[in-house]
mmCIF file of C-alpha atoms and ligand atoms in Angstrom:
data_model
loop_
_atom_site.group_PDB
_atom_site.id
_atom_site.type_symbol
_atom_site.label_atom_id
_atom_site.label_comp_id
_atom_site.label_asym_id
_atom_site.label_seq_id
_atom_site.Cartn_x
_atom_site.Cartn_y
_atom_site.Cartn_z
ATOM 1 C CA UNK A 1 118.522 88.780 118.763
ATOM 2 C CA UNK A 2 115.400 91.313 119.622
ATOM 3 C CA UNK A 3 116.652 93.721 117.178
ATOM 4 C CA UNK A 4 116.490 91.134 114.352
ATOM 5 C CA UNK A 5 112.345 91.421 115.131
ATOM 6 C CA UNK A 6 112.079 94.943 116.166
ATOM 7 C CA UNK A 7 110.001 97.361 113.927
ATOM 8 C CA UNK A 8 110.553 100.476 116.051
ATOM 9 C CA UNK A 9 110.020 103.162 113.546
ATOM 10 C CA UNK A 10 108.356 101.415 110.869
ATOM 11 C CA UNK A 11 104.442 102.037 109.515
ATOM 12 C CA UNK A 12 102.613 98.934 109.563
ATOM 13 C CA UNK A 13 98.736 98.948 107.087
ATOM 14 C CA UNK A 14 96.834 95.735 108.312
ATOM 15 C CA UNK A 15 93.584 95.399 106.336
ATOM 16 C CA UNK A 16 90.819 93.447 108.005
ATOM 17 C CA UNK A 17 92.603 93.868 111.201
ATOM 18 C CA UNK A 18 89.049 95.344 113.535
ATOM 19 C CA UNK A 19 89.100 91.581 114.900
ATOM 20 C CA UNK A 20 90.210 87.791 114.117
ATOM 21 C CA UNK A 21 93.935 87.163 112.796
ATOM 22 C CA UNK A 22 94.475 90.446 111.414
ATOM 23 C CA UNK A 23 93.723 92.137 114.959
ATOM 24 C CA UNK A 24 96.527 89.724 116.326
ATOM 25 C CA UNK A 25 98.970 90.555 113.717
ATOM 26 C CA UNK A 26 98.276 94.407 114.388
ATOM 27 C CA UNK A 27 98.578 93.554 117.947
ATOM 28 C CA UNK A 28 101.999 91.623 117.382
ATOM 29 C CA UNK A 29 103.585 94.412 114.959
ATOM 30 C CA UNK A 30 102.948 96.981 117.543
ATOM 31 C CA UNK A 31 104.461 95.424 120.186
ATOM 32 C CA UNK A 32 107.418 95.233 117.956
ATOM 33 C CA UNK A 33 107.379 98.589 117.732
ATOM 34 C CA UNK A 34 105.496 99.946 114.810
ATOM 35 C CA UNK A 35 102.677 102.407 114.313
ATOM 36 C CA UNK A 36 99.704 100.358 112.868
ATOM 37 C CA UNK A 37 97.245 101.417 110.510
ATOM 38 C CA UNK A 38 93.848 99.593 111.328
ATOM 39 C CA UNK A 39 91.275 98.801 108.369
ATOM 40 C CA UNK A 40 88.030 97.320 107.695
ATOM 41 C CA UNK A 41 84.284 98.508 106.485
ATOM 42 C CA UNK A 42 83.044 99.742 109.904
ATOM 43 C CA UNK A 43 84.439 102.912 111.119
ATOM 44 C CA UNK A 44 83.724 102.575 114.240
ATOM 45 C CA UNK A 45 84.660 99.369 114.695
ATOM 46 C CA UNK A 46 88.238 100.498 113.352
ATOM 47 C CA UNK A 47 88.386 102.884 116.112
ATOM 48 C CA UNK A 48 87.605 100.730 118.656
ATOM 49 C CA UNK A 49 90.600 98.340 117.726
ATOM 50 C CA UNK A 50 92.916 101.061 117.348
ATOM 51 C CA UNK A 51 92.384 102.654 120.887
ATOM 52 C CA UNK A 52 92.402 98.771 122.329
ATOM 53 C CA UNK A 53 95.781 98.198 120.690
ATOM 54 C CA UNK A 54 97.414 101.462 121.574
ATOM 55 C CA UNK A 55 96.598 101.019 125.377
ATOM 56 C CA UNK A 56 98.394 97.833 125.265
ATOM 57 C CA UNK A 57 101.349 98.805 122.967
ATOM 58 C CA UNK A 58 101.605 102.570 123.697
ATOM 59 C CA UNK A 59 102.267 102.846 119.568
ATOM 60 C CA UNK A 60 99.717 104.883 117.455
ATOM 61 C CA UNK A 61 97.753 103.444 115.558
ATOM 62 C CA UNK A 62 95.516 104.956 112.582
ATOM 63 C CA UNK A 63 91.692 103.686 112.045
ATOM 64 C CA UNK A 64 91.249 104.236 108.564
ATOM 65 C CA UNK A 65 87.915 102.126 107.084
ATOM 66 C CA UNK A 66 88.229 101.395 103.779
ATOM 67 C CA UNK A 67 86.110 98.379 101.436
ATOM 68 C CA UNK A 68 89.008 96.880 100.567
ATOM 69 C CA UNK A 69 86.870 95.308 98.022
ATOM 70 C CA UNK A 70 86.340 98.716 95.980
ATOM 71 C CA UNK A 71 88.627 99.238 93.949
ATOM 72 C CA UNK A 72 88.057 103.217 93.658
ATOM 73 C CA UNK A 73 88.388 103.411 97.155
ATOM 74 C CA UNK A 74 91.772 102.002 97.678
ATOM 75 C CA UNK A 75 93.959 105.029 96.521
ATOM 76 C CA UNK A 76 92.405 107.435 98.918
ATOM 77 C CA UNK A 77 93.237 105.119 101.808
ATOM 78 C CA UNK A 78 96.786 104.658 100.898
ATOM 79 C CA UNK A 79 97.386 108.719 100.451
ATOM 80 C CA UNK A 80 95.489 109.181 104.499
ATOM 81 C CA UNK A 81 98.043 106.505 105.654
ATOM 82 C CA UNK A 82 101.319 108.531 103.492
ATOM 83 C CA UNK A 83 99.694 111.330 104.613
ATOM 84 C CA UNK A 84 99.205 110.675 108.812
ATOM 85 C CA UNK A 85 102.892 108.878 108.474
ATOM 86 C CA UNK A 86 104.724 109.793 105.619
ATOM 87 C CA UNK A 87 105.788 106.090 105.106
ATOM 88 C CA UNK A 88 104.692 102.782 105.020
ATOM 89 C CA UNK A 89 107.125 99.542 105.449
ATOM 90 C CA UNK A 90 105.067 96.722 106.083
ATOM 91 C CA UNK A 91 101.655 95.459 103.877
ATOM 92 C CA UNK A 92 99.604 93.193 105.074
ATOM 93 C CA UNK A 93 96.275 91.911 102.731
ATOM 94 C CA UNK A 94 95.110 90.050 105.288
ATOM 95 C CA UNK A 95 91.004 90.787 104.630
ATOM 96 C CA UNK A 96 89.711 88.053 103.522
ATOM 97 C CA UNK A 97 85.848 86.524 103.043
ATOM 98 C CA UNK A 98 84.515 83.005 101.947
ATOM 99 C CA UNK A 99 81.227 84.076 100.748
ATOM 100 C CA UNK A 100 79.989 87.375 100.726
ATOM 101 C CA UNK A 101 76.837 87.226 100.914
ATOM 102 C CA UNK A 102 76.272 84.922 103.624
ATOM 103 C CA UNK A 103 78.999 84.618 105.957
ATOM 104 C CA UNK A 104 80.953 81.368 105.642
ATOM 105 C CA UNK A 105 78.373 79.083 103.273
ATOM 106 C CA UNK A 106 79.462 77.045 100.913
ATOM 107 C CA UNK A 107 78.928 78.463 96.869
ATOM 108 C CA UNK A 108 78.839 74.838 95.026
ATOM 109 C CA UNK A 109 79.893 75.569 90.899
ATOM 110 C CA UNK A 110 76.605 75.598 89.620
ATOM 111 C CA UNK A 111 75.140 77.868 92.008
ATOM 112 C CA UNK A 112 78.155 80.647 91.581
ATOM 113 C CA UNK A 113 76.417 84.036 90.350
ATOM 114 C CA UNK A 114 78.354 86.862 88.526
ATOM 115 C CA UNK A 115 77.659 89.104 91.437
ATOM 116 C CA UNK A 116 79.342 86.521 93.817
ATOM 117 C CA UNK A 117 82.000 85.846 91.752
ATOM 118 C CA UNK A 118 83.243 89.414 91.115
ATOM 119 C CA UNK A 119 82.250 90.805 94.794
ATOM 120 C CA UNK A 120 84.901 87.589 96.456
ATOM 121 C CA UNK A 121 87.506 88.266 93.830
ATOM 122 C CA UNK A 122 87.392 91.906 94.290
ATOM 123 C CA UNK A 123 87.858 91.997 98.156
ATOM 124 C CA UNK A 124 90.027 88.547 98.412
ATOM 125 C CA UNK A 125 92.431 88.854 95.089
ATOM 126 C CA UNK A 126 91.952 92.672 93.009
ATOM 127 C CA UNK A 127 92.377 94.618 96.152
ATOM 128 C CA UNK A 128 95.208 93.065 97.388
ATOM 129 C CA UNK A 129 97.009 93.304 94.009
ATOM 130 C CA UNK A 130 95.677 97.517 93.901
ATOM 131 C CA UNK A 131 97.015 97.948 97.491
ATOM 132 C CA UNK A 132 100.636 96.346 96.470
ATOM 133 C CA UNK A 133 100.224 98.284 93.092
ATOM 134 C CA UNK A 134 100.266 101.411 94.719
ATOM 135 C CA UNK A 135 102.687 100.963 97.657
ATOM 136 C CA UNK A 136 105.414 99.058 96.522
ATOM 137 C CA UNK A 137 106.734 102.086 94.340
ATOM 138 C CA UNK A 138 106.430 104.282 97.045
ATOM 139 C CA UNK A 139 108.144 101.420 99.600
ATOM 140 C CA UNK A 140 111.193 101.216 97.004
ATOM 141 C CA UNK A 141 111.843 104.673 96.977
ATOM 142 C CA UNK A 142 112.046 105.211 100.757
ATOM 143 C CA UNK A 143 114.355 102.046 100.414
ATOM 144 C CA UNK A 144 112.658 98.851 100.521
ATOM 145 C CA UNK A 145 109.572 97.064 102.709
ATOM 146 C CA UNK A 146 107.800 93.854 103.224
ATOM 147 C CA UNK A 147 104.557 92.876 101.618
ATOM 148 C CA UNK A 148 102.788 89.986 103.465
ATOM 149 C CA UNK A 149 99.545 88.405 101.516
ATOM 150 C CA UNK A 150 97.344 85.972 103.758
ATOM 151 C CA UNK A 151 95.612 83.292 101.796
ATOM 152 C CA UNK A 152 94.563 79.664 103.320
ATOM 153 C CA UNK A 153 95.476 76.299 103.278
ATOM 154 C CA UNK A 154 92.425 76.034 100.857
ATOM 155 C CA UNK A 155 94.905 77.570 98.298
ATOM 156 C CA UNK A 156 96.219 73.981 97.788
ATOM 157 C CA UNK A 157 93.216 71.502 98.388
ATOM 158 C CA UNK A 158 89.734 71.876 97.251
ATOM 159 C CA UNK A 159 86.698 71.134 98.827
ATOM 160 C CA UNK A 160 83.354 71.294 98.033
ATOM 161 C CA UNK A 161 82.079 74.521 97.356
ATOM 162 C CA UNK A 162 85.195 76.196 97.609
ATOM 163 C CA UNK A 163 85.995 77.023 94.894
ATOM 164 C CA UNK A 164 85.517 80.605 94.348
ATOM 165 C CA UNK A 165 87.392 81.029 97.906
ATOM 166 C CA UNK A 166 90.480 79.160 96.967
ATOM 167 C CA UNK A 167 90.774 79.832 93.907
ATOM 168 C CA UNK A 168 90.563 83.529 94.768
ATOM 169 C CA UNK A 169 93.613 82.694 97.499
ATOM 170 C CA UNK A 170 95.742 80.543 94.700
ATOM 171 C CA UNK A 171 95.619 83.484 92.471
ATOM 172 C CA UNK A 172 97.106 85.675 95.389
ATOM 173 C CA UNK A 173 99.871 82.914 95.592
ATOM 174 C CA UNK A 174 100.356 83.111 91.827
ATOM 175 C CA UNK A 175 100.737 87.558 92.625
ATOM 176 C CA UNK A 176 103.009 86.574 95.376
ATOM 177 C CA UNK A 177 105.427 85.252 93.201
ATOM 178 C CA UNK A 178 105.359 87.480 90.686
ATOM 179 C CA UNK A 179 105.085 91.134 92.667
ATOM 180 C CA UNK A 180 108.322 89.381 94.462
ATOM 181 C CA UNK A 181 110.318 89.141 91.111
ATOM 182 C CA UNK A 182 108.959 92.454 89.857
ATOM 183 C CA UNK A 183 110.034 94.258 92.811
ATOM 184 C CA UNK A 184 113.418 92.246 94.308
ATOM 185 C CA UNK A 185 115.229 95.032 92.703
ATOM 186 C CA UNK A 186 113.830 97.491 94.537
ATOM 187 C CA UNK A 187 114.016 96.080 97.765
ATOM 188 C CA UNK A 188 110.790 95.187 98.080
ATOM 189 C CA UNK A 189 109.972 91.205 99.526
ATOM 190 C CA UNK A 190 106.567 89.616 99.240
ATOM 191 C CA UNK A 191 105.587 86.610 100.855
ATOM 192 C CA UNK A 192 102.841 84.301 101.914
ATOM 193 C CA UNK A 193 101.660 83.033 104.812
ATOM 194 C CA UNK A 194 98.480 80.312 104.451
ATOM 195 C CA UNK A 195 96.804 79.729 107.619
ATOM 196 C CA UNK A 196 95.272 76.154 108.431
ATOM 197 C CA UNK A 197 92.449 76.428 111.230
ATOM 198 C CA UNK A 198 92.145 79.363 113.601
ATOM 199 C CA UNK A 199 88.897 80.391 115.819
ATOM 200 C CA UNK A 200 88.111 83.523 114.316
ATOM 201 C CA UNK A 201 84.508 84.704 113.301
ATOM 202 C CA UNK A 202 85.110 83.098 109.836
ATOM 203 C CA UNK A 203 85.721 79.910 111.486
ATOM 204 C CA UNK A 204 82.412 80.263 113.890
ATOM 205 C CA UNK A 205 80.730 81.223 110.354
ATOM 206 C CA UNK A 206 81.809 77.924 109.235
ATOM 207 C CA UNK A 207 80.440 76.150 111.629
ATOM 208 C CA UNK A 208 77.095 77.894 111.966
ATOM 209 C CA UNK A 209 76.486 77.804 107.920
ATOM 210 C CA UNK A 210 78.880 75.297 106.728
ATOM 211 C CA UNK A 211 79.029 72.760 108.530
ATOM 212 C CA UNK A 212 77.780 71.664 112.357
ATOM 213 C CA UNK A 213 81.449 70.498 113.798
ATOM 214 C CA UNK A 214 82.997 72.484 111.015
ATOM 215 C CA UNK A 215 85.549 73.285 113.793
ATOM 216 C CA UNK A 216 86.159 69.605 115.221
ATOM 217 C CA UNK A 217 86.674 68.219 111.429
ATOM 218 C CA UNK A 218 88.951 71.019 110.985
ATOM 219 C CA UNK A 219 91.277 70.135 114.532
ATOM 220 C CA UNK A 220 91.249 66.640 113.144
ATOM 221 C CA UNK A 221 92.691 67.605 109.738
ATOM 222 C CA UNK A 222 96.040 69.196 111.416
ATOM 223 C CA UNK A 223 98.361 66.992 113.018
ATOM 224 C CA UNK A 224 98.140 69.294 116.043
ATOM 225 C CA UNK A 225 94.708 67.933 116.002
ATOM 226 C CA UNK A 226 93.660 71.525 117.497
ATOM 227 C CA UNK A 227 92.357 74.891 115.969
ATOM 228 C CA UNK A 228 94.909 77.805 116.873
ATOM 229 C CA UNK A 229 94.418 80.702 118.744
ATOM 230 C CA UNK A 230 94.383 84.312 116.868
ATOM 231 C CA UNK A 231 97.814 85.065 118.695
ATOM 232 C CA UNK A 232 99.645 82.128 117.469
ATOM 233 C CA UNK A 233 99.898 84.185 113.501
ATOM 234 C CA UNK A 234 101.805 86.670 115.597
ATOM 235 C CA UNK A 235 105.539 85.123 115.354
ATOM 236 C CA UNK A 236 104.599 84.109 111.574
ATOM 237 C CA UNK A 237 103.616 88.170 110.557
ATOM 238 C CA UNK A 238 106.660 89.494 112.758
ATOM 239 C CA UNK A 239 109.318 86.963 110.950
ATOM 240 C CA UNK A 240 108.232 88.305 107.708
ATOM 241 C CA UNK A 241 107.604 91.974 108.445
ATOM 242 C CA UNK A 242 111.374 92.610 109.668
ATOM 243 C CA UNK A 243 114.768 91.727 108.811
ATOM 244 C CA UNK A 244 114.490 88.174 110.602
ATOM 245 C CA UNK A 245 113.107 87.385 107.193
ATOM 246 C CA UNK A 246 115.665 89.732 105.039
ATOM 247 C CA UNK A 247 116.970 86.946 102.330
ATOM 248 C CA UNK A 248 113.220 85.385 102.169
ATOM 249 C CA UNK A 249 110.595 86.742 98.876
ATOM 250 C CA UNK A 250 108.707 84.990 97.054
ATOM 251 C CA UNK A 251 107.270 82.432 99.380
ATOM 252 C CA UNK A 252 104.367 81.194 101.118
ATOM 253 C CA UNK A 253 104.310 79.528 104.547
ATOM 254 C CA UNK A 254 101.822 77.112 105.800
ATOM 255 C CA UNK A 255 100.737 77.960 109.180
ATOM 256 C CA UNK A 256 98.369 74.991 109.967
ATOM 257 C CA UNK A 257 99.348 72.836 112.766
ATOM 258 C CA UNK A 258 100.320 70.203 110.382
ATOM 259 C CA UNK A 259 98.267 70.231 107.278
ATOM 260 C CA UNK A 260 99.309 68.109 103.857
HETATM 261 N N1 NAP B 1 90.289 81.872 110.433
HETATM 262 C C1 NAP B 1 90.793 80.894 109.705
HETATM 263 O O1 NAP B 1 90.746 79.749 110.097
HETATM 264 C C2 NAP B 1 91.450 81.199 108.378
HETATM 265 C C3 NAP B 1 91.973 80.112 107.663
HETATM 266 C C4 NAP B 1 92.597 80.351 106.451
HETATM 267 C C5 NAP B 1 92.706 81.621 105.958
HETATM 268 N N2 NAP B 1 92.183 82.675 106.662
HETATM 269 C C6 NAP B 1 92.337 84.019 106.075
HETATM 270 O O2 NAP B 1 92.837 84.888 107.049
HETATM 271 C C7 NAP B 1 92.302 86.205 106.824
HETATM 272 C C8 NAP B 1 91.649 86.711 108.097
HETATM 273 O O3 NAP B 1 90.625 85.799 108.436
HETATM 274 P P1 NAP B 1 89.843 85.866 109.840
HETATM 275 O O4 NAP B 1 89.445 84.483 110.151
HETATM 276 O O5 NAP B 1 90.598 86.664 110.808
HETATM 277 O O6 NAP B 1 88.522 86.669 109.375
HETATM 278 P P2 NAP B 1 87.429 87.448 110.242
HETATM 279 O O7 NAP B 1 87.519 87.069 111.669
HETATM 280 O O8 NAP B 1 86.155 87.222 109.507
HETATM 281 O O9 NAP B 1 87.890 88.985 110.096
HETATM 282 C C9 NAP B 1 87.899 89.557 108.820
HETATM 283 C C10 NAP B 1 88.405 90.970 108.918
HETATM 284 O O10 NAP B 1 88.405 91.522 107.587
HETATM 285 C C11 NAP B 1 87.557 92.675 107.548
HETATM 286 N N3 NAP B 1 86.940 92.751 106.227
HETATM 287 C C12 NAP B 1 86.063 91.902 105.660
HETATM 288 N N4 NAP B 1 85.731 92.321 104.430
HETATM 289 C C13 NAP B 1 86.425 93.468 104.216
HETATM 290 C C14 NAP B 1 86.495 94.378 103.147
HETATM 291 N N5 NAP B 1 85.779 94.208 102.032
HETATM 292 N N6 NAP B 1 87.310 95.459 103.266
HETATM 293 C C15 NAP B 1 88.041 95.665 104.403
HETATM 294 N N7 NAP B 1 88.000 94.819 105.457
HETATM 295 C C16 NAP B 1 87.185 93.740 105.361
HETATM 296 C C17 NAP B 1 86.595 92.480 108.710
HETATM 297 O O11 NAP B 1 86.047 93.692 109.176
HETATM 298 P P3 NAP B 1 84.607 94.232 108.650
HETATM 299 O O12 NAP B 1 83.707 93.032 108.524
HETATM 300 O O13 NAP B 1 84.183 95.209 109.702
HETATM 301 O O14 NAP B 1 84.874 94.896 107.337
HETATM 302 C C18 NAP B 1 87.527 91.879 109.754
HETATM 303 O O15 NAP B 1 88.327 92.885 110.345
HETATM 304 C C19 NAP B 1 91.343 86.089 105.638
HETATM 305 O O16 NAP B 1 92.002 86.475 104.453
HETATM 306 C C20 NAP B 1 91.029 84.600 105.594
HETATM 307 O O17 NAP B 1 90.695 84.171 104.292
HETATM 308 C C21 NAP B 1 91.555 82.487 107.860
#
């Protein structure tokens, strides 16, 4: 049964993985085995993860900051991470902001700038889709891999001045579906996992600029009636990173606690 989860071997990129669920999922596809390649803006917070991670995993990990967000920069952090490994087998465009400007507040319609708009689409939706662009080819030819895209149960419900945020994350649903029947042939599977509430920094954004008890309301939505710990993504990102998942592309996975 282990061996249907075990990623000894494989190359793991995890962008936006210096802290909140991307740091578990790093965390969780190490201790499966793989080598982990750790992104976000801050260098040295990149390093910092990576040498936490390999003293609990013993696997190496690669801190490689990149603006995931830029689209010119993307290309040069995919060749560092072929380059350090030689492979990569598992995706993961987990980084991920409401607003970009100011943390977790609200953008109502009328207030949405240009700036806004292109700066949230470019990190949460264009440099996904550039990241998959350029390493599904290269996954196919080494034989296959698994691309993972995080978006949010705000991909299916509204809310008020959410829109640029999930409509940014239904557009990455939309990509899911199609990068999965692009690439089936070449063994490459792409799926979705939505998260419902988890206490993260975005989340203690949201309460601090959204909304006081942003957190509580959120708890109440799930039928859990509680906001998840980081950790719990970790079963979620192994299922779909290794063969445990093998006959599964194209789809997206609520992981929510119970959210309709
Ligand atoms: N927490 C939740 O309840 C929740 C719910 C639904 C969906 N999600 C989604 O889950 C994902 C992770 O969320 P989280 O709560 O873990 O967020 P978080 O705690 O705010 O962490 C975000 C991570 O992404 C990095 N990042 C931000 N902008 C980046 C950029 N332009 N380029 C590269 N890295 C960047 C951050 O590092 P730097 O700031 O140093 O760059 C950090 O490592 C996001 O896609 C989010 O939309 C979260």
């Amino acid at each position: 049964m282990h061996e249907l989860f075990d990623l000894t071997g494989k190359v793991a990129i995890v962008t936006g993985s210096t802290r909140g669920l991307g740091k578990s999922m790093a965390k969780g596809l190490a201790q499966a085995g793989a080598a982990v390649v750790i992104n976000g803006r801050s260098a040295e917070a990149c390093a910092a993860t990576a040498a936490e991670i390999a003293a609990i995993t013993g696997r190496e990990m690669l801190p490689l900051a990149c603006d995931v967000g830029d689209w010119n920069q993307i290309p040069a952090f995919v060749d560092q991470a072929y380059d350090r490994f030689g492979r990569v087998d598992v995706l993961v465009n987990n980084a991920g902001v409401n607003n970009p400007d100011l943390g977790s507040s609200p953008i109502p319609v009328t207030q949405i700038t240009s700036e806004v708009f292109d700066r949230l689409f470019a990190i949460n939706l264009k440099g996904p889709v550039r990241l998959a662009a350029l390493i599904a080819p290269r996954m196919g030819a080494a034989g296959g891999g698994a691309i993972i895209n995080v978006t949010s149960f705000g991909a299916y419900r509204g809310g008020i001045g959410l829109g640029l945020y999930g409509a940014s994350k239904a557009g990455l649903h939309m990509f899911t579906k199609v990068m999965a029947e692009e690439w089936a042939g070449m063994n490459v599977r792409v799926n979705t996992i939505a998260p419902g509430p988890f206490m993260t920094d975005m989340m203690a954004d949201a309460e601090r600029n959204l909304l006081p008890g942003f957190s509580d309301i959120a708890a109440a939505a799930t039928l859990q009636k509680r906001v998840a710990h980081p950790d719990e993504i970790i079963g979620t990102i192994l299922y779909f990173a290794s063969n445990a998942s093998s006959f599964v592309t194209g789809e997206d996975l609520k992981v929510t606690g119970g959210m309709f």
